CSV table of C-alpha atoms and ligand atoms in Angstrom, one decimal:
chain,number,residue,atom,x,y,z
V,257,GLY,CA,0.0,0.0,0.0
V,258,GLY,CA,0.9,3.7,0.2
V,259,GLY,CA,2.9,5.2,-2.6
V,260,ARG,CA,2.9,8.4,-4.6
V,261,GLY,CA,0.3,10.3,-6.5
V,262,CYS,CA,-3.0,12.0,-5.7
V,263,VAL,CA,-1.3,15.2,-4.6
V,264,THR,CA,-3.9,17.9,-4.0
V,265,LEU,CA,-2.7,21.0,-5.8
V,266,ARG,CA,-3.1,24.5,-4.5
V,267,GLY,CA,-2.2,28.0,-5.6
V,268,ALA,CA,1.5,28.2,-6.3
V,269,GLN,CA,1.8,24.5,-7.0
V,270,ILE,CA,-0.7,24.8,-9.8
V,271,ARG,CA,1.3,27.8,-11.2
V,272,ASP,CA,4.5,25.7,-11.1
V,273,LEU,CA,2.9,22.7,-12.8
V,274,LEU,CA,1.4,24.8,-15.6
V,275,ASP,CA,4.6,26.7,-16.1
V,276,SER,CA,6.4,23.4,-16.7
V,277,LYS,CA,4.0,22.3,-19.4
V,278,HIS,CA,3.4,23.5,-23.0
V,279,ASN,CA,0.4,21.3,-23.9
V,280,VAL,CA,-2.7,20.7,-22.0
V,281,LEU,CA,-5.0,17.9,-23.0
V,282,PHE,CA,-8.6,18.1,-21.6
V,283,ASP,CA,-11.1,15.4,-21.4
V,284,CYS,CA,-14.5,17.0,-22.1
V,285,ASP,CA,-17.5,15.6,-20.2
V,286,GLY,CA,-17.0,15.9,-16.4
V,287,VAL,CA,-14.0,18.2,-16.8
V,288,ILE,CA,-14.9,21.3,-18.9
V,289,TRP,CA,-18.6,20.6,-19.2
V,290,ASN,CA,-21.3,18.4,-17.7
V,291,GLY,CA,-23.8,17.6,-20.5
V,292,GLU,CA,-25.0,21.0,-21.7
V,293,ALA,CA,-23.5,23.1,-18.9
V,294,ALA,CA,-20.0,24.4,-18.9
V,295,VAL,CA,-18.0,23.8,-15.7
V,296,THR,CA,-17.9,27.1,-14.0
V,297,GLY,CA,-14.6,28.9,-14.9
V,298,ALA,CA,-13.7,26.4,-17.6
V,299,PRO,CA,-14.1,28.7,-20.6
V,300,GLU,CA,-11.8,31.3,-18.9
V,301,VAL,CA,-9.2,28.7,-18.0
V,302,VAL,CA,-9.0,27.5,-21.6
V,303,SER,CA,-8.7,31.0,-23.0
V,304,LEU,CA,-6.1,32.1,-20.4
V,305,LEU,CA,-4.0,29.0,-21.1
V,306,LYS,CA,-4.0,29.9,-24.8
V,307,GLN,CA,-3.1,33.5,-23.9
V,308,ARG,CA,-0.2,32.2,-21.9
V,309,GLY,CA,1.0,30.5,-25.1
V,310,LYS,CA,-0.1,26.9,-24.2
V,311,ARG,CA,-1.4,24.6,-26.7
V,312,VAL,CA,-4.8,23.1,-25.7
V,313,PHE,CA,-6.3,19.9,-27.0
V,314,PHE,CA,-9.6,18.2,-26.3
V,315,VAL,CA,-9.7,14.4,-26.1
V,316,THR,CA,-13.2,12.9,-25.8
V,317,ASN,CA,-14.4,9.3,-25.8
V,318,ASN,CA,-17.8,10.7,-26.9
V,319,CYS,CA,-18.4,9.4,-30.5
V,320,THR,CA,-21.9,10.8,-30.9
V,321,ARG,CA,-20.9,14.1,-32.7
V,322,PRO,CA,-18.6,14.9,-35.6
V,323,ARG,CA,-15.9,17.5,-35.0
V,324,GLU,CA,-17.9,20.4,-36.5
V,325,ASN,CA,-20.7,19.8,-34.0
V,326,TYR,CA,-18.2,20.0,-31.1
V,327,VAL,CA,-17.0,23.4,-32.5
V,328,GLN,CA,-20.7,24.6,-32.2
V,329,LYS,CA,-21.0,23.1,-28.7
V,330,PHE,CA,-17.9,24.9,-27.5
V,331,SER,CA,-19.1,28.2,-28.7
V,332,ARG,CA,-22.7,27.6,-27.3
V,333,LEU,CA,-21.1,26.9,-23.9
V,334,GLY,CA,-19.0,30.1,-24.0
V,335,PHE,CA,-15.7,28.7,-25.1
V,336,THR,CA,-14.3,31.1,-27.7
V,337,ASP,CA,-12.1,30.3,-30.6
V,338,ILE,CA,-11.9,26.5,-30.4
V,339,ALA,CA,-10.9,25.1,-33.7
V,340,GLU,CA,-11.9,21.7,-35.2
V,341,GLU,CA,-8.1,20.8,-35.3
V,342,GLU,CA,-7.9,20.9,-31.5
V,343,ILE,CA,-10.7,18.4,-31.0
V,344,PHE,CA,-9.9,14.7,-31.0
V,345,SER,CA,-12.9,12.5,-30.5
V,346,SER,CA,-13.1,8.7,-30.5
V,347,ALA,CA,-15.2,8.9,-33.7
V,348,TYR,CA,-12.6,11.1,-35.5
V,349,CYS,CA,-9.7,8.9,-34.4
V,350,SER,CA,-11.5,5.7,-35.3
V,351,ALA,CA,-11.9,7.0,-38.8
V,352,ALA,CA,-8.3,8.0,-38.9
V,353,TYR,CA,-7.3,4.5,-37.7
V,354,LEU,CA,-9.3,2.8,-40.4
V,355,ARG,CA,-7.9,5.1,-43.1
V,356,ASP,CA,-4.3,5.5,-42.1
V,357,VAL,CA,-3.4,2.5,-39.9
V,358,ALA,CA,-5.6,-0.3,-41.1
V,359,ARG,CA,-5.8,1.1,-44.7
V,360,LEU,CA,-9.1,-0.7,-44.9
V,361,GLN,CA,-9.8,-2.3,-48.3
V,362,GLY,CA,-13.6,-2.9,-48.0
V,363,LYS,CA,-16.5,-1.6,-46.0
V,364,VAL,CA,-17.1,-1.0,-42.3
V,365,PHE,CA,-20.1,-2.4,-40.5
V,366,VAL,CA,-21.0,0.2,-37.9
V,367,ILE,CA,-22.8,-0.2,-34.6
V,368,GLY,CA,-22.9,3.5,-33.7
V,369,CYS,CA,-24.5,6.8,-34.3
V,370,SER,CA,-24.4,9.7,-36.7
V,371,GLY,CA,-21.2,11.1,-35.3
V,372,VAL,CA,-19.3,8.0,-36.2
V,373,MET,CA,-20.9,7.8,-39.6
V,374,LYS,CA,-20.0,11.4,-40.4
V,375,GLU,CA,-16.4,11.1,-39.4
V,376,LEU,CA,-16.0,7.9,-41.5
V,377,GLN,CA,-17.6,9.6,-44.4
V,378,ASP,CA,-15.3,12.7,-44.0
V,379,ALA,CA,-12.3,10.3,-43.9
V,380,GLY,CA,-13.5,8.6,-47.1
V,381,VAL,CA,-13.9,5.2,-45.4
V,382,PRO,CA,-16.7,3.2,-47.0
V,383,VAL,CA,-19.5,2.3,-44.7
V,384,LEU,CA,-22.1,-0.5,-45.2
V,385,GLU,CA,-25.4,1.2,-45.8
V,386,GLU,CA,-28.0,-0.8,-43.8
V,387,ASP,CA,-31.6,-1.1,-44.8
V,388,GLU,CA,-33.1,-1.2,-41.4
V,389,ALA,CA,-36.7,-1.0,-42.7
V,390,ALA,CA,-36.0,-4.2,-44.7
V,391,ASP,CA,-34.6,-5.9,-41.6
V,392,ARG,CA,-37.9,-5.3,-39.8
V,393,GLU,CA,-40.1,-6.8,-42.6
V,394,PRO,CA,-42.0,-9.9,-41.7
V,395,GLY,CA,-40.0,-13.0,-42.6
V,396,THR,CA,-36.6,-11.3,-42.2
V,397,SER,CA,-34.6,-12.7,-39.3
V,398,ILE,CA,-31.1,-13.6,-38.2
V,399,TYR,CA,-31.4,-16.6,-40.5
V,400,ASN,CA,-31.8,-14.8,-43.8
V,401,CYS,CA,-30.9,-11.1,-43.4
V,402,PRO,CA,-28.3,-10.2,-46.0
V,403,LEU,CA,-24.6,-10.1,-45.1
V,404,ASP,CA,-22.2,-8.1,-47.4
V,405,PRO,CA,-19.0,-10.0,-48.3
V,406,ASP,CA,-17.2,-6.6,-48.7
V,407,VAL,CA,-17.3,-5.9,-44.9
V,408,LYS,CA,-13.7,-6.0,-43.7
V,409,ALA,CA,-14.2,-4.3,-40.3
V,410,VAL,CA,-16.7,-4.0,-37.5
V,411,LEU,CA,-16.7,-0.7,-35.5
V,412,VAL,CA,-18.7,-0.5,-32.3
V,413,GLY,CA,-19.6,2.8,-30.6
V,414,TYR,CA,-22.4,4.3,-28.5
V,415,ASP,CA,-25.7,3.3,-30.2
V,416,GLU,CA,-29.1,4.2,-28.8
V,417,ASN,CA,-30.6,2.1,-31.6
V,418,PHE,CA,-28.6,-1.0,-30.7
V,419,THR,CA,-30.5,-4.2,-31.6
V,420,PHE,CA,-30.2,-7.9,-31.4
V,421,MET,CA,-30.1,-7.9,-35.3
V,422,LYS,CA,-27.1,-5.6,-35.3
V,423,LEU,CA,-25.3,-7.8,-32.7
V,424,ALA,CA,-26.1,-10.9,-34.7
V,425,LYS,CA,-24.8,-9.5,-38.0
V,426,ALA,CA,-21.7,-8.1,-36.4
V,427,SER,CA,-21.0,-11.6,-34.8
V,428,CYS,CA,-21.3,-13.2,-38.2
V,429,TYR,CA,-18.9,-10.7,-39.8
V,430,LEU,CA,-16.4,-11.4,-37.0
V,431,MET,CA,-16.4,-15.1,-37.8
V,432,ASN,CA,-14.0,-14.1,-40.5
V,433,SER,CA,-10.7,-13.7,-38.6
V,434,GLU,CA,-9.5,-11.2,-41.3
V,435,CYS,CA,-12.4,-8.9,-40.3
V,436,LEU,CA,-11.1,-6.1,-38.0
V,437,PHE,CA,-12.9,-5.6,-34.7
V,438,LEU,CA,-12.7,-2.0,-33.4
V,439,ALA,CA,-14.4,-0.2,-30.5
V,440,THR,CA,-14.5,3.6,-30.4
V,441,ASP,CA,-14.1,3.6,-26.6
V,442,PRO,CA,-14.4,1.3,-23.6
V,443,ASP,CA,-16.6,3.5,-21.4
V,444,PRO,CA,-19.0,1.4,-19.3
V,445,TRP,CA,-21.7,4.0,-18.7
V,446,HIS,CA,-22.2,7.7,-18.5
V,447,PRO,CA,-24.0,9.9,-16.0
V,448,LEU,CA,-27.3,11.5,-17.1
V,449,ARG,CA,-29.3,14.1,-15.3
V,450,GLY,CA,-31.5,13.1,-12.4
V,451,GLY,CA,-29.2,10.4,-11.2
V,452,ARG,CA,-29.7,8.2,-14.2
V,453,ILE,CA,-27.0,6.5,-16.3
V,454,THR,CA,-26.8,5.4,-19.9
V,455,PRO,CA,-24.8,2.3,-21.0
V,456,GLY,CA,-21.6,3.3,-22.8
V,457,SER,CA,-19.9,1.9,-25.9
V,458,GLY,CA,-18.0,-0.5,-23.7
V,459,SER,CA,-21.1,-2.4,-22.7
V,460,LEU,CA,-22.1,-2.9,-26.3
V,461,THR,CA,-18.6,-4.0,-27.2
V,462,ALA,CA,-18.7,-6.5,-24.3
V,463,ALA,CA,-21.8,-8.1,-25.8
V,464,LEU,CA,-20.0,-8.5,-29.2
V,465,GLU,CA,-16.8,-9.7,-27.6
V,466,THR,CA,-18.7,-12.5,-25.9
V,467,ALA,CA,-20.7,-13.4,-29.0
V,468,SER,CA,-17.5,-13.5,-31.2
V,469,SER,CA,-15.0,-14.8,-28.7
V,470,ARG,CA,-12.8,-11.9,-29.8
V,471,LYS,CA,-11.4,-8.8,-28.2
V,472,ALA,CA,-11.9,-5.4,-29.8
V,473,THR,CA,-9.1,-3.0,-30.5
V,474,VAL,CA,-9.9,0.1,-28.5
V,475,ILE,CA,-9.3,3.5,-30.3
V,476,GLY,CA,-10.3,5.9,-27.5
V,477,LYS,CA,-8.8,6.5,-24.1
V,478,PRO,CA,-7.0,4.7,-22.4
V,479,SER,CA,-5.5,3.6,-25.7
V,480,ARG,CA,-2.4,5.5,-26.8
V,481,PHE,CA,-3.8,5.9,-30.3
V,482,MET,CA,-5.6,9.2,-29.6
V,483,TYR,CA,-2.3,10.6,-28.4
V,484,GLU,CA,-0.6,9.3,-31.5
V,485,CYS,CA,-3.3,11.0,-33.6
V,486,ILE,CA,-2.5,14.3,-31.9
V,487,SER,CA,1.2,13.9,-32.1
V,488,SER,CA,1.1,13.0,-35.7
V,489,GLN,CA,-0.4,16.5,-36.4
V,490,PHE,CA,1.2,18.5,-33.7
V,491,ASP,CA,4.7,18.0,-32.4
V,492,LEU,CA,4.1,16.9,-28.7
V,493,ASP,CA,6.7,16.3,-26.0
V,494,PRO,CA,5.1,14.1,-23.4
V,495,ASP,CA,7.3,15.5,-20.7
V,496,ARG,CA,5.8,18.9,-21.4
V,497,SER,CA,2.2,17.7,-21.7
V,498,LEU,CA,-0.6,17.4,-19.1
V,499,MET,CA,-3.7,15.3,-19.2
V,500,VAL,CA,-6.7,16.5,-17.2
V,501,GLY,CA,-9.6,14.1,-16.8
V,502,ASP,CA,-12.4,12.9,-14.5
V,503,ARG,CA,-12.3,9.1,-15.0
V,504,LEU,CA,-9.4,7.1,-13.6
V,505,GLU,CA,-9.8,4.1,-15.8
V,506,THR,CA,-9.8,6.0,-19.1
V,507,ASP,CA,-8.4,9.5,-18.7
V,508,ILE,CA,-5.8,9.0,-16.0
V,509,LEU,CA,-4.8,5.6,-17.5
V,510,PHE,CA,-4.5,7.2,-20.9
V,511,GLY,CA,-2.2,9.8,-19.5
V,512,SER,CA,0.0,7.1,-17.8
V,513,ASN,CA,0.1,5.1,-21.0
V,514,CYS,CA,1.3,8.1,-22.9
V,515,GLY,CA,3.9,9.2,-20.3
V,516,LEU,CA,2.0,12.5,-19.5
V,517,SER,CA,1.5,14.1,-16.1
V,518,THR,CA,-2.1,13.6,-15.0
V,519,VAL,CA,-4.6,15.7,-13.1
V,520,LEU,CA,-7.9,14.3,-11.7
V,521,THR,CA,-10.8,16.8,-11.4
V,522,LEU,CA,-13.6,15.9,-9.0
V,523,THR,CA,-16.4,17.5,-11.2
V,524,GLY,CA,-17.1,14.2,-13.0
V,525,VAL,CA,-17.3,10.4,-12.5
V,526,SER,CA,-14.4,9.3,-10.3
V,527,THR,CA,-13.9,10.2,-6.6
V,528,LEU,CA,-10.9,10.9,-4.5
V,529,GLU,CA,-11.7,7.7,-2.6
V,530,GLU,CA,-11.4,5.7,-5.8
V,531,ALA,CA,-8.1,7.3,-6.6
V,532,HIS,CA,-6.8,6.4,-3.1
V,533,ARG,CA,-8.0,2.8,-3.6
V,534,TYR,CA,-5.9,2.5,-6.7
V,535,ARG,CA,-3.0,4.2,-4.9
V,536,ASP,CA,-3.2,1.8,-1.9
V,537,SER,CA,-3.7,-1.3,-4.0
V,538,ASP,CA,-1.0,-3.9,-4.2
V,539,GLU,CA,-2.4,-5.4,-7.5
V,540,PRO,CA,-0.2,-4.9,-10.6
V,541,GLY,CA,-1.4,-2.3,-13.0
V,542,GLN,CA,-3.6,-0.4,-10.6
V,543,LYS,CA,-0.9,2.3,-10.1
V,544,ASP,CA,-1.4,3.4,-13.7
V,545,CYS,CA,-4.9,4.7,-12.7
V,546,VAL,CA,-3.5,6.9,-9.9
V,547,PRO,CA,-3.4,10.6,-10.9
V,548,ASP,CA,-0.3,12.5,-10.2
V,549,TYR,CA,-2.4,15.5,-9.0
V,550,VAL,CA,-6.0,16.2,-7.9
V,551,VAL,CA,-8.0,19.4,-8.1
V,552,GLU,CA,-11.7,20.0,-7.2
V,553,SER,CA,-12.3,21.6,-10.6
V,554,VAL,CA,-10.4,23.1,-13.5
V,555,ALA,CA,-11.6,26.4,-12.0
V,556,ASP,CA,-8.7,25.9,-9.5
V,557,PHE,CA,-6.4,26.7,-12.4
V,558,LEU,CA,-7.9,30.2,-12.7
V,559,GLU,CA,-6.0,31.8,-9.8
V,560,ALA,CA,-2.7,30.5,-11.2
V,561,LEU,CA,-3.4,32.0,-14.6
V,562,GLU,CA,-4.6,35.4,-13.6
V,563,GLU,CA,-2.0,38.1,-13.1
T,218,PLP,N1,-19.6,8.6,-24.9
T,218,PLP,C1,-20.9,9.1,-24.7
T,218,PLP,C2,-22.0,8.6,-25.5
T,218,PLP,C3,-21.1,10.1,-23.7
T,218,PLP,O1,-22.3,10.6,-23.5
T,218,PLP,C4,-20.0,10.6,-23.0
T,218,PLP,C5,-20.2,11.6,-22.0
T,218,PLP,O2,-21.2,12.4,-21.9
T,218,PLP,C6,-18.7,10.0,-23.2
T,218,PLP,C7,-18.6,9.1,-24.2
T,218,PLP,C8,-17.5,10.5,-22.4
T,218,PLP,O3,-17.0,11.6,-22.9
T,218,PLP,P1,-15.7,12.2,-22.3
T,218,PLP,O4,-14.5,11.3,-22.8
T,218,PLP,O5,-15.6,13.6,-22.9
T,218,PLP,O6,-15.8,12.2,-20.9
T,219,CA,CA1,-15.0,12.5,-18.9
């Protein structure tokens, strides 16, 4: 037990930390906003960081919107001058992976939403167009629904229209060991208003992993690929980069996997108690989920950034 990490930062320490970094990577939900409400002070923190010459990037596992929609959301929530190029979502990075890493020759079968579809389209990755109305016709079932031999990858993301039919088709495609199996992100669930939750991409991926006896390649946090996506476009020195997140198993592990300093904010999913549990655990690997630093909120950066 014991060990390092989870250092609660105050005033001058925040200033020193920010002074030592050139790049700040922010998770979105739970860090700079919660649903449709900006975290108090977050827009000011982002713009002050930029004014101080820092480069700011947004790294989100939320695959439901294309990049251009995020630009609108930022501006709606009071963040000024956020460019598409600064936003790295699991949908955008999944499309980049299929185009640049897998160099997919064939179509993708998508379990997902319009954000994923739009990013694949923008990247020029061919998507299997599904005729969902035909699938619902009497007589159509898992026994006779059409399967396209050109499908060479299955991509699973958050899908509020997830069905048994989609799961069945994806399982059949994955019988072919040459067919790639990708997941936008491993998130188990997300908080909604009123104490509710919604199942995340990870829960849909788990269903398909069981059905196919295969493991998906994860694109989003905590996989290093999102960092590689950023560093392929911007020259990033990990020693001079900071990852700020609210979920230990994705954001903080991502930071650890990429060799970044990590800050946990307590405005989202994970608690200080959970961070201490990882810190005090003797099990291997758990230490990678321990944040270097903890703040109540990104608003704690404000004081350090103001003159
Ligand atoms: N995926 C979905 C569908 C979500 O609704 C959310 C959060 O609202 C996320 C992922 C997590 O996003 P982030 O990585 O910005 O916390
Ligand atoms: Ca988050």
